[in-house]
Amino acid sequence: KNQVEQSPQSLIILEGKNCTLQCNYTVSPFSNLRWYKQDTGRGPVSLTIMTFSENTKSNGRYTATLDADTKQSSLHITASQLSDSASYICVGTSGTYKYIFGTGTRLKVLA
Amino acid sequence: DGGITQSPKYLFRKEGQNVTLSCEQNLNHDAMYWYRQDPGQGLRLIYYSQIVNDFQKGDIAEGYSVSREKKESFPLTVTSAQKNPTAFYLCASSLMSDHTGELFFGEGSRLTVL
C-alpha cells in the first residue's frame, strides 16, 4: 500500500534555530518526492523535488535529503524565521500522476 | 500572472443545498484535480481530469460532481448527498508533458455547513 508518514506532527522552535522534519515513504513505482509548504488557509507551494538518484537538494534555507535505500526523506530548515511558520507536506509521486500525501508537520516559529 | 484561481474563498451552506466551487487556471495545464483537506489528514483526491470532457473519480468522489467543458475550468459541485461537506477544498493542476508532475495549487475554498 502506498503511504507517506511524517514526523513530528507538530514542532515549536525559537527564531534563528534549525530544525529537521522527517518523511518515510512507501511509494511504488517511485517517481519523485516533493516537499510543499502550506501557510494557514492557503494552498501548498512546492519547495523542492527529489528524484531517486538525488541525495540532497537545497532551496535557500531549505535543504532536502533523500535516502532511497531506507525510503526516508528529511527537510532541514536553517536559521528559522517567523515566516517559516506553516505546515510542511511530503508528497510521493507514483508513476506519473498518482500523488500520495503525508499528513504534514505543523511548524511554529516563536520570536 | 499565471496561476489557479479558486472562488469563493469562504462559503456557507445550509444542509440539503448544493454548492459549486469554481476553479480556473491560465497555466495551459492539461490535468486538473480537486482535493479535500481535513485537520490531521493528508489531502484526499475527489476527482481529476486529464483532458477536456473527461474526468475520473478519486478516492472520495461520493457526494461530489465535476465537469470539464473547458481546459481552463474545473468546477466542483458539493451535493446534498455529501454527508460531511465541511472542509477545505483545494484545486490543483499539472502539465502532463512535465515528467516531474509538479502540482500547482489554488488558494483553497473553505466550505462550512450550517
PDB file of N, CA, C and O in Angstrom, chain B residues 23-91:
ATOM      1  N   CYS B  23     -12.970  26.768 -10.108  1.00  0.00           N
ATOM      2  CA  CYS B  23     -11.527  26.647 -10.260  1.00  0.00           C
ATOM      3  C   CYS B  23     -11.164  26.977 -11.693  1.00  0.00           C
ATOM      4  O   CYS B  23     -11.635  26.312 -12.622  1.00  0.00           O
ATOM      5  N   GLU B  24     -10.343  28.006 -11.867  1.00  0.00           N
ATOM      6  CA  GLU B  24      -9.911  28.446 -13.188  1.00  0.00           C
ATOM      7  C   GLU B  24      -8.383  28.528 -13.208  1.00  0.00           C
ATOM      8  O   GLU B  24      -7.787  29.036 -12.267  1.00  0.00           O
ATOM      9  N   GLN B  25      -7.770  28.037 -14.298  1.00  0.00           N
ATOM     10  CA  GLN B  25      -6.311  28.150 -14.414  1.00  0.00           C
ATOM     11  C   GLN B  25      -5.925  28.707 -15.777  1.00  0.00           C
ATOM     12  O   GLN B  25      -6.586  28.421 -16.774  1.00  0.00           O
ATOM     13  N   ASN B  26      -4.886  29.526 -15.783  1.00  0.00           N
ATOM     14  CA  ASN B  26      -4.381  30.094 -17.039  1.00  0.00           C
ATOM     15  C   ASN B  26      -2.945  29.647 -17.285  1.00  0.00           C
ATOM     16  O   ASN B  26      -2.153  30.378 -17.897  1.00  0.00           O
ATOM     17  N   LEU B  27      -2.620  28.458 -16.795  1.00  0.00           N
ATOM     18  CA  LEU B  27      -1.276  27.901 -16.951  1.00  0.00           C
ATOM     19  C   LEU B  27      -1.176  27.002 -18.180  1.00  0.00           C
ATOM     20  O   LEU B  27      -0.104  26.460 -18.457  1.00  0.00           O
ATOM     21  N   ASN B  28      -2.289  26.822 -18.859  1.00  0.00           N
ATOM     22  CA  ASN B  28      -2.358  25.923 -20.013  1.00  0.00           C
ATOM     23  C   ASN B  28      -2.032  24.482 -19.608  1.00  0.00           C
ATOM     24  O   ASN B  28      -1.445  23.726 -20.399  1.00  0.00           O
ATOM     25  N   HIS B  29      -2.406  24.127 -18.397  1.00  0.00           N
ATOM     26  CA  HIS B  29      -2.186  22.764 -17.908  1.00  0.00           C
ATOM     27  C   HIS B  29      -3.292  21.843 -18.396  1.00  0.00           C
ATOM     28  O   HIS B  29      -4.448  22.233 -18.501  1.00  0.00           O
ATOM     29  N   ASP B  30      -2.885  20.599 -18.659  1.00  0.00           N
ATOM     30  CA  ASP B  30      -3.858  19.624 -19.143  1.00  0.00           C
ATOM     31  C   ASP B  30      -4.684  19.041 -18.004  1.00  0.00           C
ATOM     32  O   ASP B  30      -5.897  18.878 -18.100  1.00  0.00           O
ATOM     33  N   ALA B  31      -3.985  18.687 -16.921  1.00  0.00           N
ATOM     34  CA  ALA B  31      -4.643  17.967 -15.842  1.00  0.00           C
ATOM     35  C   ALA B  31      -5.080  18.906 -14.727  1.00  0.00           C
ATOM     36  O   ALA B  31      -4.378  19.853 -14.378  1.00  0.00           O
ATOM     37  N   MET B  32      -6.250  18.625 -14.179  1.00  0.00           N
ATOM     38  CA  MET B  32      -6.759  19.376 -13.044  1.00  0.00           C
ATOM     39  C   MET B  32      -7.302  18.422 -12.012  1.00  0.00           C
ATOM     40  O   MET B  32      -7.784  17.317 -12.358  1.00  0.00           O
ATOM     41  N   TYR B  33      -7.246  18.841 -10.753  1.00  0.00           N
ATOM     42  CA  TYR B  33      -7.585  17.961  -9.637  1.00  0.00           C
ATOM     43  C   TYR B  33      -8.370  18.728  -8.574  1.00  0.00           C
ATOM     44  O   TYR B  33      -8.184  19.927  -8.401  1.00  0.00           O
ATOM     45  N   TRP B  34      -9.209  18.003  -7.859  1.00  0.00           N
ATOM     46  CA  TRP B  34      -9.842  18.521  -6.661  1.00  0.00           C
ATOM     47  C   TRP B  34      -9.458  17.641  -5.488  1.00  0.00           C
ATOM     48  O   TRP B  34      -9.602  16.415  -5.538  1.00  0.00           O
ATOM     49  N   TYR B  35      -8.994  18.322  -4.412  1.00  0.00           N
ATOM     50  CA  TYR B  35      -8.640  17.633  -3.186  1.00  0.00           C
ATOM     51  C   TYR B  35      -9.452  18.203  -2.032  1.00  0.00           C
ATOM     52  O   TYR B  35      -9.822  19.374  -2.022  1.00  0.00           O
ATOM     53  N   ARG B  36      -9.623  17.361  -1.056  1.00  0.00           N
ATOM     54  CA  ARG B  36     -10.266  17.785   0.193  1.00  0.00           C
ATOM     55  C   ARG B  36      -9.230  17.674   1.301  1.00  0.00           C
ATOM     56  O   ARG B  36      -8.491  16.671   1.380  1.00  0.00           O
ATOM     57  N   GLN B  37      -9.185  18.681   2.178  1.00  0.00           N
ATOM     58  CA  GLN B  37      -8.229  18.682   3.270  1.00  0.00           C
ATOM     59  C   GLN B  37      -8.977  18.834   4.592  1.00  0.00           C
ATOM     60  O   GLN B  37      -9.728  19.796   4.788  1.00  0.00           O
ATOM     61  N   ASP B  38      -8.795  17.868   5.470  1.00  0.00           N
ATOM     62  CA  ASP B  38      -9.371  17.898   6.806  1.00  0.00           C
ATOM     63  C   ASP B  38      -8.243  17.901   7.824  1.00  0.00           C
ATOM     64  O   ASP B  38      -7.164  17.346   7.555  1.00  0.00           O
ATOM     65  N   PRO B  39      -8.484  18.477   8.987  1.00  0.00           N
ATOM     66  CA  PRO B  39      -7.427  18.542  10.013  1.00  0.00           C
ATOM     67  C   PRO B  39      -6.875  17.163  10.342  1.00  0.00           C
ATOM     68  O   PRO B  39      -7.622  16.210  10.543  1.00  0.00           O
ATOM     69  N   GLY B  40      -5.551  17.060  10.374  1.00  0.00           N
ATOM     70  CA  GLY B  40      -4.911  15.810  10.763  1.00  0.00           C
ATOM     71  C   GLY B  40      -4.884  14.745   9.690  1.00  0.00           C
ATOM     72  O   GLY B  40      -4.432  13.620   9.936  1.00  0.00           O
ATOM     73  N   GLN B  41      -5.374  15.075   8.506  1.00  0.00           N
ATOM     74  CA  GLN B  41      -5.365  14.101   7.406  1.00  0.00           C
ATOM     75  C   GLN B  41      -4.616  14.667   6.209  1.00  0.00           C
ATOM     76  O   GLN B  41      -4.561  15.877   6.009  1.00  0.00           O
ATOM     77  N   GLY B  42      -4.069  13.762   5.426  1.00  0.00           N
ATOM     78  CA  GLY B  42      -3.457  14.188   4.177  1.00  0.00           C
ATOM     79  C   GLY B  42      -4.521  14.567   3.171  1.00  0.00           C
ATOM     80  O   GLY B  42      -5.693  14.236   3.336  1.00  0.00           O
ATOM     81  N   LEU B  43      -4.115  15.257   2.129  1.00  0.00           N
ATOM     82  CA  LEU B  43      -5.060  15.617   1.071  1.00  0.00           C
ATOM     83  C   LEU B  43      -5.643  14.363   0.434  1.00  0.00           C
ATOM     84  O   LEU B  43      -4.923  13.397   0.152  1.00  0.00           O
ATOM     85  N   ARG B  44      -6.946  14.394   0.228  1.00  0.00           N
ATOM     86  CA  ARG B  44      -7.622  13.247  -0.396  1.00  0.00           C
ATOM     87  C   ARG B  44      -8.217  13.675  -1.729  1.00  0.00           C
ATOM     88  O   ARG B  44      -8.856  14.721  -1.828  1.00  0.00           O
ATOM     89  N   LEU B  45      -8.024  12.833  -2.731  1.00  0.00           N
ATOM     90  CA  LEU B  45      -8.428  13.144  -4.088  1.00  0.00           C
ATOM     91  C   LEU B  45      -9.920  12.903  -4.285  1.00  0.00           C
ATOM     92  O   LEU B  45     -10.413  11.802  -4.024  1.00  0.00           O
ATOM     93  N   ILE B  46     -10.610  13.905  -4.797  1.00  0.00           N
ATOM     94  CA  ILE B  46     -12.044  13.786  -5.047  1.00  0.00           C
ATOM     95  C   ILE B  46     -12.285  13.387  -6.509  1.00  0.00           C
ATOM     96  O   ILE B  46     -12.900  12.372  -6.794  1.00  0.00           O
ATOM     97  N   TYR B  47     -11.808  14.208  -7.422  1.00  0.00           N
ATOM     98  CA  TYR B  47     -11.928  13.962  -8.860  1.00  0.00           C
ATOM     99  C   TYR B  47     -10.685  14.521  -9.547  1.00  0.00           C
ATOM    100  O   TYR B  47     -10.036  15.431  -9.037  1.00  0.00           O
ATOM    101  N   TYR B  48     -10.383  13.975 -10.719  1.00  0.00           N
ATOM    102  CA  TYR B  48      -9.343  14.567 -11.537  1.00  0.00           C
ATOM    103  C   TYR B  48      -9.719  14.435 -13.002  1.00  0.00           C
ATOM    104  O   TYR B  48     -10.525  13.593 -13.386  1.00  0.00           O
ATOM    105  N   SER B  49      -9.099  15.299 -13.807  1.00  0.00           N
ATOM    106  CA  SER B  49      -9.375  15.324 -15.242  1.00  0.00           C
ATOM    107  C   SER B  49      -8.058  15.549 -15.977  1.00  0.00           C
ATOM    108  O   SER B  49      -7.296  16.450 -15.637  1.00  0.00           O
ATOM    109  N   GLN B  50      -7.799  14.727 -16.968  1.00  0.00           N
ATOM    110  CA  GLN B  50      -6.571  14.865 -17.741  1.00  0.00           C
ATOM    111  C   GLN B  50      -6.818  15.474 -19.114  1.00  0.00           C
ATOM    112  O   GLN B  50      -5.874  15.825 -19.821  1.00  0.00           O
ATOM    113  N   ILE B  51      -8.092  15.604 -19.479  1.00  0.00           N
ATOM    114  CA  ILE B  51      -8.409  16.151 -20.790  1.00  0.00           C
ATOM    115  C   ILE B  51      -9.826  16.699 -20.761  1.00  0.00           C
ATOM    116  O   ILE B  51     -10.651  16.252 -19.943  1.00  0.00           O
ATOM    117  N   VAL B  52     -10.097  17.646 -21.632  1.00  0.00           N
ATOM    118  CA  VAL B  52     -11.425  18.248 -21.689  1.00  0.00           C
ATOM    119  C   VAL B  52     -12.475  17.178 -21.958  1.00  0.00           C
ATOM    120  O   VAL B  52     -12.240  16.233 -22.711  1.00  0.00           O
ATOM    121  N   ASN B  53     -13.608  17.332 -21.291  1.00  0.00           N
ATOM    122  CA  ASN B  53     -14.748  16.432 -21.435  1.00  0.00           C
ATOM    123  C   ASN B  53     -14.503  15.024 -20.905  1.00  0.00           C
ATOM    124  O   ASN B  53     -15.228  14.083 -21.282  1.00  0.00           O
ATOM    125  N   ASP B  54     -13.492  14.897 -20.066  1.00  0.00           N
ATOM    126  CA  ASP B  54     -13.227  13.600 -19.436  1.00  0.00           C
ATOM    127  C   ASP B  54     -12.746  13.814 -18.018  1.00  0.00           C
ATOM    128  O   ASP B  54     -11.933  14.710 -17.760  1.00  0.00           O
ATOM    129  N   PHE B  55     -13.240  13.022 -17.087  1.00  0.00           N
ATOM    130  CA  PHE B  55     -12.784  13.111 -15.711  1.00  0.00           C
ATOM    131  C   PHE B  55     -12.959  11.757 -15.045  1.00  0.00           C
ATOM    132  O   PHE B  55     -13.741  10.919 -15.502  1.00  0.00           O
ATOM    133  N   GLN B  56     -12.212  11.561 -13.964  1.00  0.00           N
ATOM    134  CA  GLN B  56     -12.203  10.280 -13.263  1.00  0.00           C
ATOM    135  C   GLN B  56     -12.453  10.488 -11.775  1.00  0.00           C
ATOM    136  O   GLN B  56     -12.028  11.502 -11.201  1.00  0.00           O
ATOM    137  N   LYS B  57     -13.107   9.534 -11.157  1.00  0.00           N
ATOM    138  CA  LYS B  57     -13.315   9.581  -9.715  1.00  0.00           C
ATOM    139  C   LYS B  57     -12.007   9.342  -8.986  1.00  0.00           C
ATOM    140  O   LYS B  57     -11.190   8.518  -9.392  1.00  0.00           O
ATOM    141  N   GLY B  58     -11.869  10.064  -7.887  1.00  0.00           N
ATOM    142  CA  GLY B  58     -10.746   9.820  -6.999  1.00  0.00           C
ATOM    143  C   GLY B  58     -11.169   8.900  -5.866  1.00  0.00           C
ATOM    144  O   GLY B  58     -12.090   8.094  -6.009  1.00  0.00           O
ATOM    145  N   ASP B  59     -10.514   9.066  -4.725  1.00  0.00           N
ATOM    146  CA  ASP B  59     -10.755   8.163  -3.602  1.00  0.00           C
ATOM    147  C   ASP B  59     -12.046   8.444  -2.841  1.00  0.00           C
ATOM    148  O   ASP B  59     -12.586   7.572  -2.163  1.00  0.00           O
ATOM    149  N   ILE B  60     -12.524   9.707  -2.914  1.00  0.00           N
ATOM    150  CA  ILE B  60     -13.696  10.077  -2.111  1.00  0.00           C
ATOM    151  C   ILE B  60     -14.709  10.846  -2.959  1.00  0.00           C
ATOM    152  O   ILE B  60     -15.190  11.901  -2.585  1.00  0.00           O
ATOM    153  N   ALA B  61     -15.093  10.309  -4.095  1.00  0.00           N
ATOM    154  CA  ALA B  61     -15.950  11.015  -5.047  1.00  0.00           C
ATOM    155  C   ALA B  61     -17.425  11.072  -4.636  1.00  0.00           C
ATOM    156  O   ALA B  61     -18.181  11.901  -5.155  1.00  0.00           O
ATOM    157  N   GLU B  62     -17.858  10.220  -3.733  1.00  0.00           N
ATOM    158  CA  GLU B  62     -19.287  10.154  -3.396  1.00  0.00           C
ATOM    159  C   GLU B  62     -19.784  11.476  -2.832  1.00  0.00           C
ATOM    160  O   GLU B  62     -19.201  12.030  -1.902  1.00  0.00           O
ATOM    161  N   GLY B  63     -20.885  11.975  -3.413  1.00  0.00           N
ATOM    162  CA  GLY B  63     -21.468  13.225  -2.955  1.00  0.00           C
ATOM    163  C   GLY B  63     -20.919  14.455  -3.664  1.00  0.00           C
ATOM    164  O   GLY B  63     -21.292  15.574  -3.340  1.00  0.00           O
ATOM    165  N   TYR B  64     -20.034  14.233  -4.631  1.00  0.00           N
ATOM    166  CA  TYR B  64     -19.442  15.318  -5.404  1.00  0.00           C
ATOM    167  C   TYR B  64     -19.669  15.086  -6.900  1.00  0.00           C
ATOM    168  O   TYR B  64     -19.842  13.953  -7.333  1.00  0.00           O
ATOM    169  N   SER B  65     -19.657  16.174  -7.682  1.00  0.00           N
ATOM    170  CA  SER B  65     -19.688  16.052  -9.134  1.00  0.00           C
ATOM    171  C   SER B  65     -18.823  17.153  -9.739  1.00  0.00           C
ATOM    172  O   SER B  65     -18.591  18.187  -9.113  1.00  0.00           O
ATOM    173  N   VAL B  66     -18.323  16.893 -10.945  1.00  0.00           N
ATOM    174  CA  VAL B  66     -17.468  17.863 -11.637  1.00  0.00           C
ATOM    175  C   VAL B  66     -17.846  17.907 -13.108  1.00  0.00           C
ATOM    176  O   VAL B  66     -18.593  17.064 -13.609  1.00  0.00           O
ATOM    177  N   SER B  67     -17.290  18.908 -13.788  1.00  0.00           N
ATOM    178  CA  SER B  67     -17.389  18.984 -15.239  1.00  0.00           C
ATOM    179  C   SER B  67     -16.082  19.554 -15.756  1.00  0.00           C
ATOM    180  O   SER B  67     -15.367  20.245 -15.036  1.00  0.00           O
ATOM    181  N   ARG B  68     -15.785  19.266 -17.016  1.00  0.00           N
ATOM    182  CA  ARG B  68     -14.562  19.816 -17.635  1.00  0.00           C
ATOM    183  C   ARG B  68     -14.907  20.164 -19.086  1.00  0.00           C
ATOM    184  O   ARG B  68     -14.506  19.510 -20.033  1.00  0.00           O
ATOM    185  N   GLU B  69     -15.679  21.248 -19.230  1.00  0.00           N
ATOM    186  CA  GLU B  69     -16.110  21.680 -20.558  1.00  0.00           C
ATOM    187  C   GLU B  69     -15.051  22.525 -21.250  1.00  0.00           C
ATOM    188  O   GLU B  69     -15.041  22.644 -22.473  1.00  0.00           O
ATOM    189  N   LYS B  70     -14.187  23.141 -20.463  1.00  0.00           N
ATOM    190  CA  LYS B  70     -13.101  23.940 -20.995  1.00  0.00           C
ATOM    191  C   LYS B  70     -11.803  23.534 -20.331  1.00  0.00           C
ATOM    192  O   LYS B  70     -11.806  23.116 -19.171  1.00  0.00           O
ATOM    193  N   LYS B  71     -10.706  23.699 -21.041  1.00  0.00           N
ATOM    194  CA  LYS B  71      -9.406  23.319 -20.488  1.00  0.00           C
ATOM    195  C   LYS B  71      -9.087  24.123 -19.230  1.00  0.00           C
ATOM    196  O   LYS B  71      -8.459  23.631 -18.304  1.00  0.00           O
ATOM    197  N   GLU B  72      -9.557  25.373 -19.193  1.00  0.00           N
ATOM    198  CA  GLU B  72      -9.190  26.271 -18.111  1.00  0.00           C
ATOM    199  C   GLU B  72     -10.024  26.085 -16.847  1.00  0.00           C
ATOM    200  O   GLU B  72      -9.682  26.605 -15.792  1.00  0.00           O
ATOM    201  N   SER B  73     -11.144  25.388 -16.946  1.00  0.00           N
ATOM    202  CA  SER B  73     -12.115  25.399 -15.864  1.00  0.00           C
ATOM    203  C   SER B  73     -12.476  23.999 -15.390  1.00  0.00           C
ATOM    204  O   SER B  73     -12.697  23.082 -16.208  1.00  0.00           O
ATOM    205  N   PHE B  74     -12.578  23.833 -14.064  1.00  0.00           N
ATOM    206  CA  PHE B  74     -12.894  22.519 -13.497  1.00  0.00           C
ATOM    207  C   PHE B  74     -13.721  22.735 -12.221  1.00  0.00           C
ATOM    208  O   PHE B  74     -13.234  22.561 -11.108  1.00  0.00           O
ATOM    209  N   PRO B  75     -14.990  23.094 -12.370  1.00  0.00           N
ATOM    210  CA  PRO B  75     -15.809  23.368 -11.176  1.00  0.00           C
ATOM    211  C   PRO B  75     -16.214  22.104 -10.442  1.00  0.00           C
ATOM    212  O   PRO B  75     -16.417  21.046 -11.051  1.00  0.00           O
ATOM    213  N   LEU B  76     -16.326  22.230  -9.137  1.00  0.00           N
ATOM    214  CA  LEU B  76     -16.720  21.127  -8.268  1.00  0.00           C
ATOM    215  C   LEU B  76     -18.050  21.456  -7.601  1.00  0.00           C
ATOM    216  O   LEU B  76     -18.198  22.520  -7.007  1.00  0.00           O
ATOM    217  N   THR B  77     -19.015  20.555  -7.711  1.00  0.00           N
ATOM    218  CA  THR B  77     -20.292  20.715  -7.024  1.00  0.00           C
ATOM    219  C   THR B  77     -20.348  19.770  -5.837  1.00  0.00           C
ATOM    220  O   THR B  77     -20.119  18.565  -5.986  1.00  0.00           O
ATOM    221  N   VAL B  78     -20.608  20.336  -4.686  1.00  0.00           N
ATOM    222  CA  VAL B  78     -20.797  19.543  -3.474  1.00  0.00           C
ATOM    223  C   VAL B  78     -22.297  19.368  -3.307  1.00  0.00           C
ATOM    224  O   VAL B  78     -23.030  20.345  -3.102  1.00  0.00           O
ATOM    225  N   THR B  79     -22.761  18.156  -3.443  1.00  0.00           N
ATOM    226  CA  THR B  79     -24.193  17.919  -3.426  1.00  0.00           C
ATOM    227  C   THR B  79     -24.694  17.627  -2.024  1.00  0.00           C
ATOM    228  O   THR B  79     -23.908  17.383  -1.095  1.00  0.00           O
ATOM    229  N   SER B  80     -26.012  17.617  -1.886  1.00  0.00           N
ATOM    230  CA  SER B  80     -26.620  17.333  -0.589  1.00  0.00           C
ATOM    231  C   SER B  80     -26.363  15.898  -0.149  1.00  0.00           C
ATOM    232  O   SER B  80     -26.561  15.548   1.011  1.00  0.00           O
ATOM    233  N   ALA B  81     -25.889  15.069  -1.062  1.00  0.00           N
ATOM    234  CA  ALA B  81     -25.593  13.682  -0.729  1.00  0.00           C
ATOM    235  C   ALA B  81     -24.286  13.518   0.032  1.00  0.00           C
ATOM    236  O   ALA B  81     -24.023  12.457   0.609  1.00  0.00           O
ATOM    237  N   GLN B  82     -23.472  14.570   0.033  1.00  0.00           N
ATOM    238  CA  GLN B  82     -22.198  14.516   0.765  1.00  0.00           C
ATOM    239  C   GLN B  82     -22.506  14.680   2.248  1.00  0.00           C
ATOM    240  O   GLN B  82     -22.989  15.730   2.689  1.00  0.00           O
ATOM    241  N   LYS B  83     -22.208  13.641   3.039  1.00  0.00           N
ATOM    242  CA  LYS B  83     -22.639  13.609   4.436  1.00  0.00           C
ATOM    243  C   LYS B  83     -21.902  14.584   5.326  1.00  0.00           C
ATOM    244  O   LYS B  83     -22.461  15.090   6.300  1.00  0.00           O
ATOM    245  N   ASN B  84     -20.656  14.854   5.043  1.00  0.00           N
ATOM    246  CA  ASN B  84     -19.857  15.730   5.908  1.00  0.00           C
ATOM    247  C   ASN B  84     -19.045  16.684   5.040  1.00  0.00           C
ATOM    248  O   ASN B  84     -17.834  16.519   4.895  1.00  0.00           O
ATOM    249  N   PRO B  85     -19.685  17.673   4.449  1.00  0.00           N
ATOM    250  CA  PRO B  85     -19.005  18.509   3.462  1.00  0.00           C
ATOM    251  C   PRO B  85     -18.129  19.613   4.034  1.00  0.00           C
ATOM    252  O   PRO B  85     -17.353  20.212   3.286  1.00  0.00           O
ATOM    253  N   THR B  86     -18.229  19.902   5.311  1.00  0.00           N
ATOM    254  CA  THR B  86     -17.411  20.968   5.888  1.00  0.00           C
ATOM    255  C   THR B  86     -15.941  20.588   5.785  1.00  0.00           C
ATOM    256  O   THR B  86     -15.504  19.594   6.374  1.00  0.00           O
ATOM    257  N   ALA B  87     -15.180  21.389   5.044  1.00  0.00           N
ATOM    258  CA  ALA B  87     -13.769  21.082   4.801  1.00  0.00           C
ATOM    259  C   ALA B  87     -13.140  22.214   4.015  1.00  0.00           C
ATOM    260  O   ALA B  87     -13.806  23.159   3.580  1.00  0.00           O
ATOM    261  N   PHE B  88     -11.827  22.076   3.814  1.00  0.00           N
ATOM    262  CA  PHE B  88     -11.056  22.994   2.983  1.00  0.00           C
ATOM    263  C   PHE B  88     -10.815  22.294   1.653  1.00  0.00           C
ATOM    264  O   PHE B  88     -10.289  21.179   1.627  1.00  0.00           O
ATOM    265  N   TYR B  89     -11.227  22.921   0.555  1.00  0.00           N
ATOM    266  CA  TYR B  89     -11.125  22.296  -0.761  1.00  0.00           C
ATOM    267  C   TYR B  89     -10.036  22.966  -1.583  1.00  0.00           C
ATOM    268  O   TYR B  89     -10.003  24.188  -1.708  1.00  0.00           O
ATOM    269  N   LEU B  90      -9.182  22.147  -2.150  1.00  0.00           N
ATOM    270  CA  LEU B  90      -8.060  22.647  -2.940  1.00  0.00           C
ATOM    271  C   LEU B  90      -8.147  22.136  -4.369  1.00  0.00           C
ATOM    272  O   LEU B  90      -8.334  20.940  -4.610  1.00  0.00           O
ATOM    273  N   CYS B  91      -7.995  23.047  -5.301  1.00  0.00           N
ATOM    274  CA  CYS B  91      -7.915  22.706  -6.717  1.00  0.00           C
ATOM    275  C   CYS B  91      -6.451  22.765  -7.137  1.00  0.00           C
ATOM    276  O   CYS B  91      -5.687  23.618  -6.639  1.00  0.00           O
TER     277      CYS B  91
END
